[in-house]
C-alpha cells in the first residue's frame, strides 16, 4: 500500500530519492508516502542504520 | 516525455503468445486482491467497514507498472509509472475471508497487450505478481499512537516486482489466461471448445451404447426365463396327463403302501447300523473317553464364551488360529502355485539371459573375479617376500650385538612371521633385546674413567689407555 499523503508530525519519516527507495524496498522496507521528488519511509532505528550503511557505501 | 512505440511485429508476437483464436489481440484479463482489512505493513489499520465503504473507489482506476530493464521485471512505486490497464467501472468488487481472518477485496482488471507488451511478456512467464494500492486517505491516531484509516480513495494499483514486499500481505494480481484454473472457468462460461463438445458427444455415445447393451441383456434373460417356464409347464402337463390316466384312489393307496415299505426298510437299516456302531463304539470307548471329556470341556468353554458375548471376541482374536483341513488343502494348492511361479520365473530369467546376452556378462564377471583372486594371491606373496627380506635385514643388524642363544631363539620365533604388522612388533622386540645386551656389555666394560662405550665392545678402554699412539695401536692389532 502506498499513500499519496504528506506525512505529519505524528509520523516521523525519512525522505529518500527514488533510487534509494527502490533499494530499500528490495530490502523489505515498505514506503509510507511519496511525492514527485521523494519517497517517505517511517523512521525506525533499522531503517536509519541501513540508510547510513548504504550512504557510506555510496560515498566510497 | 517518454513515448511508446510499437510495430506490426509486436502483433505477430502477441498472436504467437496467444493459445487460441478466441483470444483478443488487444486485451488480457486478470483478478487483483488489492486491499485487505486489518493491520498492514505500515502499521496502519483499516477496519472492515472502511474497506467495504471505500473499496469501490477502485472502479475505473488504473493498473500501473514500471519495468526494470536490467532484470526484465516490474519495479515498484516510481514517479514515472506507466499505465497497463484499468478496472472496468462496471466491475464488481468481491470480498472473501482469508485464513488469517482478514477480509480481502478483489476485482477484475483489463490489461493491454499492445501498449504494454513487455509487461504482457513478463506475465506470460509468471501469471502471479504482488500489487500495491496507491491512495489518498483520512486518518486519525489512537491512544497507542497507531494510525487508523477512516476513509480512502484509490488512485491506482501498482504491480510490484519479485522481491518487493507489498504492504498488504498476499495482495496480488493473477492473470486469467495463464492460470489453468481460471482459464477453464472462463472457457466453460463462454464458448465451448470444439474438443470439449467432441468429448461430450463421445461420452454420450458410450453411455447410449451401454444402455442399449443392458436392455438387450435384460430382454435375452427374460426370453430365457420364459423358455424355461414353458418347459416346466410342458412337464407338468405331461405328469397331469399320466395321473389322469389312472384311478385316483388306487394310486394314492399304492403310494401310501410303497411309502410304508420304504420307511420300514429304512428303519431296519438304521437299527443294523446302530448295532454295528455300538459294538465298535464299545471297543473304542476307553480311547474315546478322554476325547469326549475334552470335547465336553470344549463345549462347556464354548457355552461360556457364548455367554460372554462381545467382551470375549477380542480375546478370541488374540488366540492362535486353528487350521482346518481345508486350510491344509489350500496350503498345498498354494505350494503348487508357488512352484509353478518359480518355474515360470526361471524360464523368464533364462529367456532374458539369452535375449540380453547376460551369459557373456556373467562369464565376464566370473573371469574378473578370477583375476581379482590371482591379484590378491600375488599381493600376499609379495608381502610375504617383503617380510622375509625385512626380517633378514633386522636379524643381520643385531647378530653381532646379541648372544648366540638369544639370537637363535629370536630367529626361530621370527621366521614364522608372515605379515608386516606382527613383523614390526617383532622387530621392535629384537631391537629392545639388542639394546639390553649392548647396555649390559657396556656395564661390564665400564671402568672408573667414566667413559661410556656404546657399541664398541671389540675395543676395550684398557687397551685404549695403555697405548695412546694410534699407529702403535694398529700395529699391535
mmCIF file of N, CA, C and O in Angstrom, chain A residues 1 3 42, chain B residues 34-52 95-98 100-105 135 142 146-150 152 166-169:
data_model
loop_
_atom_site.group_PDB
_atom_site.id
_atom_site.type_symbol
_atom_site.label_atom_id
_atom_site.label_comp_id
_atom_site.label_asym_id
_atom_site.label_seq_id
_atom_site.Cartn_x
_atom_site.Cartn_y
_atom_site.Cartn_z
ATOM 1 N N UNK A 1 0.843 -1.193 0.000
ATOM 2 C CA UNK A 1 0.000 0.000 0.000
ATOM 3 C C UNK A 1 0.877 1.241 0.000
ATOM 4 O O UNK A 1 1.946 1.258 0.586
ATOM 5 N N UNK A 3 0.649 5.512 0.139
ATOM 6 C CA UNK A 3 -0.252 6.636 0.396
ATOM 7 C C UNK A 3 0.233 7.907 -0.280
ATOM 8 O O UNK A 3 1.384 8.294 -0.116
ATOM 9 N N UNK A 42 8.745 5.393 7.073
ATOM 10 C CA UNK A 42 8.620 5.606 8.517
ATOM 11 C C UNK A 42 9.986 5.446 9.166
ATOM 12 O O UNK A 42 10.717 4.487 8.874
ATOM 13 N N UNK B 34 -6.545 -6.577 -3.994
ATOM 14 C CA UNK B 34 -5.806 -5.322 -3.889
ATOM 15 C C UNK B 34 -5.746 -4.730 -2.493
ATOM 16 O O UNK B 34 -4.837 -3.966 -2.184
ATOM 17 N N UNK B 35 -6.683 -5.043 -1.640
ATOM 18 C CA UNK B 35 -6.680 -4.422 -0.306
ATOM 19 C C UNK B 35 -7.359 -5.355 0.694
ATOM 20 O O UNK B 35 -8.338 -6.018 0.344
ATOM 21 N N UNK B 36 -6.866 -5.328 1.918
ATOM 22 C CA UNK B 36 -7.454 -6.180 2.944
ATOM 23 C C UNK B 36 -7.631 -5.388 4.233
ATOM 24 O O UNK B 36 -6.951 -4.379 4.462
ATOM 25 N N UNK B 37 -8.543 -5.858 5.039
ATOM 26 C CA UNK B 37 -8.759 -5.197 6.334
ATOM 27 C C UNK B 37 -7.639 -5.601 7.301
ATOM 28 O O UNK B 37 -6.827 -6.472 7.007
ATOM 29 N N UNK B 38 -7.625 -4.926 8.445
ATOM 30 C CA UNK B 38 -6.634 -5.254 9.471
ATOM 31 C C UNK B 38 -5.407 -4.376 9.387
ATOM 32 O O UNK B 38 -5.382 -3.376 8.664
ATOM 33 N N UNK B 39 -4.380 -4.796 10.125
ATOM 34 C CA UNK B 39 -3.129 -4.042 10.157
ATOM 35 C C UNK B 39 -2.307 -4.362 8.912
ATOM 36 O O UNK B 39 -2.271 -5.500 8.474
ATOM 37 N N UNK B 40 -1.646 -3.351 8.382
ATOM 38 C CA UNK B 40 -0.800 -3.576 7.211
ATOM 39 C C UNK B 40 0.669 -3.321 7.550
ATOM 40 O O UNK B 40 1.016 -3.057 8.716
ATOM 41 N N UNK B 41 1.496 -3.376 6.540
ATOM 42 C CA UNK B 41 2.941 -3.263 6.749
ATOM 43 C C UNK B 41 3.416 -1.895 7.172
ATOM 44 O O UNK B 41 4.586 -1.731 7.560
ATOM 45 N N UNK B 42 2.532 -0.903 7.131
ATOM 46 C CA UNK B 42 2.893 0.456 7.562
ATOM 47 C C UNK B 42 2.355 0.780 8.944
ATOM 48 O O UNK B 42 2.305 1.944 9.337
ATOM 49 N N UNK B 43 1.897 -0.246 9.654
ATOM 50 C CA UNK B 43 1.286 -0.078 10.976
ATOM 51 C C UNK B 43 0.039 0.794 10.907
ATOM 52 O O UNK B 43 -0.232 1.580 11.823
ATOM 53 N N UNK B 44 -0.689 0.685 9.827
ATOM 54 C CA UNK B 44 -1.967 1.381 9.691
ATOM 55 C C UNK B 44 -3.089 0.348 9.747
ATOM 56 O O UNK B 44 -2.910 -0.776 9.283
ATOM 57 N N UNK B 45 -4.224 0.786 10.281
ATOM 58 C CA UNK B 45 -5.333 -0.162 10.432
ATOM 59 C C UNK B 45 -6.497 0.254 9.545
ATOM 60 O O UNK B 45 -6.889 1.430 9.519
ATOM 61 N N UNK B 46 -7.020 -0.725 8.817
ATOM 62 C CA UNK B 46 -8.231 -0.498 8.017
ATOM 63 C C UNK B 46 -9.300 -1.439 8.546
ATOM 64 O O UNK B 46 -9.100 -2.667 8.546
ATOM 65 N N UNK B 47 -10.396 -0.862 8.998
ATOM 66 C CA UNK B 47 -11.475 -1.712 9.500
ATOM 67 C C UNK B 47 -12.251 -2.305 8.314
ATOM 68 O O UNK B 47 -12.170 -1.798 7.184
ATOM 69 N N UNK B 48 -13.016 -3.341 8.588
ATOM 70 C CA UNK B 48 -13.804 -3.994 7.530
ATOM 71 C C UNK B 48 -14.856 -3.039 6.973
ATOM 72 O O UNK B 48 -15.141 -3.050 5.765
ATOM 73 N N UNK B 49 -15.406 -2.219 7.871
ATOM 74 C CA UNK B 49 -16.435 -1.259 7.429
ATOM 75 C C UNK B 49 -15.826 -0.247 6.460
ATOM 76 O O UNK B 49 -16.395 0.033 5.389
ATOM 77 N N UNK B 50 -14.650 0.280 6.832
ATOM 78 C CA UNK B 50 -13.965 1.256 5.966
ATOM 79 C C UNK B 50 -13.631 0.632 4.619
ATOM 80 O O UNK B 50 -13.809 1.255 3.570
ATOM 81 N N UNK B 51 -13.161 -0.601 4.679
ATOM 82 C CA UNK B 51 -12.795 -1.300 3.439
ATOM 83 C C UNK B 51 -14.004 -1.435 2.516
ATOM 84 O O UNK B 51 -13.923 -1.130 1.318
ATOM 85 N N UNK B 52 -15.115 -1.874 3.088
ATOM 86 C CA UNK B 52 -16.303 -2.116 2.268
ATOM 87 C C UNK B 52 -16.918 -0.805 1.763
ATOM 88 O O UNK B 52 -17.541 -0.772 0.700
ATOM 89 N N UNK B 95 -15.569 -9.692 -2.018
ATOM 90 C CA UNK B 95 -14.891 -9.801 -0.720
ATOM 91 C C UNK B 95 -14.851 -11.272 -0.326
ATOM 92 O O UNK B 95 -15.846 -11.995 -0.510
ATOM 93 N N UNK B 96 -13.734 -11.654 0.220
ATOM 94 C CA UNK B 96 -13.659 -13.027 0.729
ATOM 95 C C UNK B 96 -12.813 -13.048 1.993
ATOM 96 O O UNK B 96 -11.904 -12.232 2.165
ATOM 97 N N UNK B 97 -13.138 -13.997 2.853
ATOM 98 C CA UNK B 97 -12.445 -14.111 4.148
ATOM 99 C C UNK B 97 -11.198 -14.965 3.964
ATOM 100 O O UNK B 97 -11.268 -16.079 3.447
ATOM 101 N N UNK B 98 -10.071 -14.451 4.399
ATOM 102 C CA UNK B 98 -8.817 -15.212 4.316
ATOM 103 C C UNK B 98 -8.683 -16.131 5.524
ATOM 104 O O UNK B 98 -9.422 -16.006 6.503
ATOM 105 N N UNK B 100 -6.402 -16.159 7.706
ATOM 106 C CA UNK B 100 -5.974 -15.447 8.915
ATOM 107 C C UNK B 100 -7.044 -14.491 9.453
ATOM 108 O O UNK B 100 -6.783 -13.723 10.382
ATOM 109 N N UNK B 101 -8.240 -14.541 8.876
ATOM 110 C CA UNK B 101 -9.358 -13.765 9.414
ATOM 111 C C UNK B 101 -9.567 -12.413 8.750
ATOM 112 O O UNK B 101 -10.578 -11.752 9.014
ATOM 113 N N UNK B 102 -8.649 -12.005 7.903
ATOM 114 C CA UNK B 102 -8.819 -10.697 7.256
ATOM 115 C C UNK B 102 -9.836 -10.799 6.116
ATOM 116 O O UNK B 102 -10.089 -11.876 5.585
ATOM 117 N N UNK B 103 -10.397 -9.636 5.782
ATOM 118 C CA UNK B 103 -11.332 -9.571 4.651
ATOM 119 C C UNK B 103 -10.578 -8.986 3.465
ATOM 120 O O UNK B 103 -10.058 -7.873 3.538
ATOM 121 N N UNK B 104 -10.526 -9.754 2.383
ATOM 122 C CA UNK B 104 -9.766 -9.322 1.209
ATOM 123 C C UNK B 104 -10.717 -8.859 0.106
ATOM 124 O O UNK B 104 -11.677 -9.556 -0.216
ATOM 125 N N UNK B 105 -10.442 -7.682 -0.435
ATOM 126 C CA UNK B 105 -11.239 -7.157 -1.556
ATOM 127 C C UNK B 105 -10.540 -7.504 -2.854
ATOM 128 O O UNK B 105 -9.319 -7.358 -2.964
ATOM 129 N N UNK B 135 -3.247 5.353 -2.716
ATOM 130 C CA UNK B 135 -4.495 6.088 -2.424
ATOM 131 C C UNK B 135 -4.243 7.261 -1.486
ATOM 132 O O UNK B 135 -3.229 7.319 -0.788
ATOM 133 N N UNK B 142 -4.795 6.625 17.298
ATOM 134 C CA UNK B 142 -5.438 6.162 18.530
ATOM 135 C C UNK B 142 -4.543 6.445 19.738
ATOM 136 O O UNK B 142 -3.479 7.076 19.616
ATOM 137 N N UNK B 146 -1.072 4.646 17.110
ATOM 138 C CA UNK B 146 -1.201 3.912 15.841
ATOM 139 C C UNK B 146 -2.187 4.640 14.922
ATOM 140 O O UNK B 146 -3.174 5.218 15.393
ATOM 141 N N UNK B 147 -1.911 4.550 13.626
ATOM 142 C CA UNK B 147 -2.727 5.262 12.659
ATOM 143 C C UNK B 147 -3.916 4.410 12.220
ATOM 144 O O UNK B 147 -3.733 3.255 11.801
ATOM 145 N N UNK B 148 -5.082 4.981 12.312
ATOM 146 C CA UNK B 148 -6.297 4.291 11.884
ATOM 147 C C UNK B 148 -6.846 5.039 10.677
ATOM 148 O O UNK B 148 -7.087 6.252 10.747
ATOM 149 N N UNK B 149 -7.025 4.299 9.590
ATOM 150 C CA UNK B 149 -7.510 4.937 8.363
ATOM 151 C C UNK B 149 -9.041 4.980 8.401
ATOM 152 O O UNK B 149 -9.706 3.951 8.570
ATOM 153 N N UNK B 150 -9.565 6.204 8.238
ATOM 154 C CA UNK B 150 -11.021 6.384 8.312
ATOM 155 C C UNK B 150 -11.672 6.269 6.936
ATOM 156 O O UNK B 150 -12.789 5.766 6.824
ATOM 157 N N UNK B 152 -10.598 6.267 2.402
ATOM 158 C CA UNK B 152 -9.537 6.353 1.401
ATOM 159 C C UNK B 152 -10.138 6.396 0.000
ATOM 160 O O UNK B 152 -11.296 5.989 -0.215
ATOM 161 N N UNK B 166 4.741 -6.354 -0.526
ATOM 162 C CA UNK B 166 3.575 -5.469 -0.503
ATOM 163 C C UNK B 166 3.166 -5.140 0.933
ATOM 164 O O UNK B 166 3.396 -5.940 1.848
ATOM 165 N N UNK B 167 2.578 -3.953 1.103
ATOM 166 C CA UNK B 167 2.149 -3.557 2.451
ATOM 167 C C UNK B 167 1.023 -4.455 2.944
ATOM 168 O O UNK B 167 0.950 -4.786 4.124
ATOM 169 N N UNK B 168 0.145 -4.840 2.013
ATOM 170 C CA UNK B 168 -0.930 -5.780 2.353
ATOM 171 C C UNK B 168 -0.439 -7.174 2.013
ATOM 172 O O UNK B 168 -0.126 -7.458 0.851
ATOM 173 N N UNK B 169 -0.377 -7.995 3.010
ATOM 174 C CA UNK B 169 0.118 -9.352 2.789
ATOM 175 C C UNK B 169 -0.812 -10.104 1.830
ATOM 176 O O UNK B 169 -2.034 -10.036 1.965
#
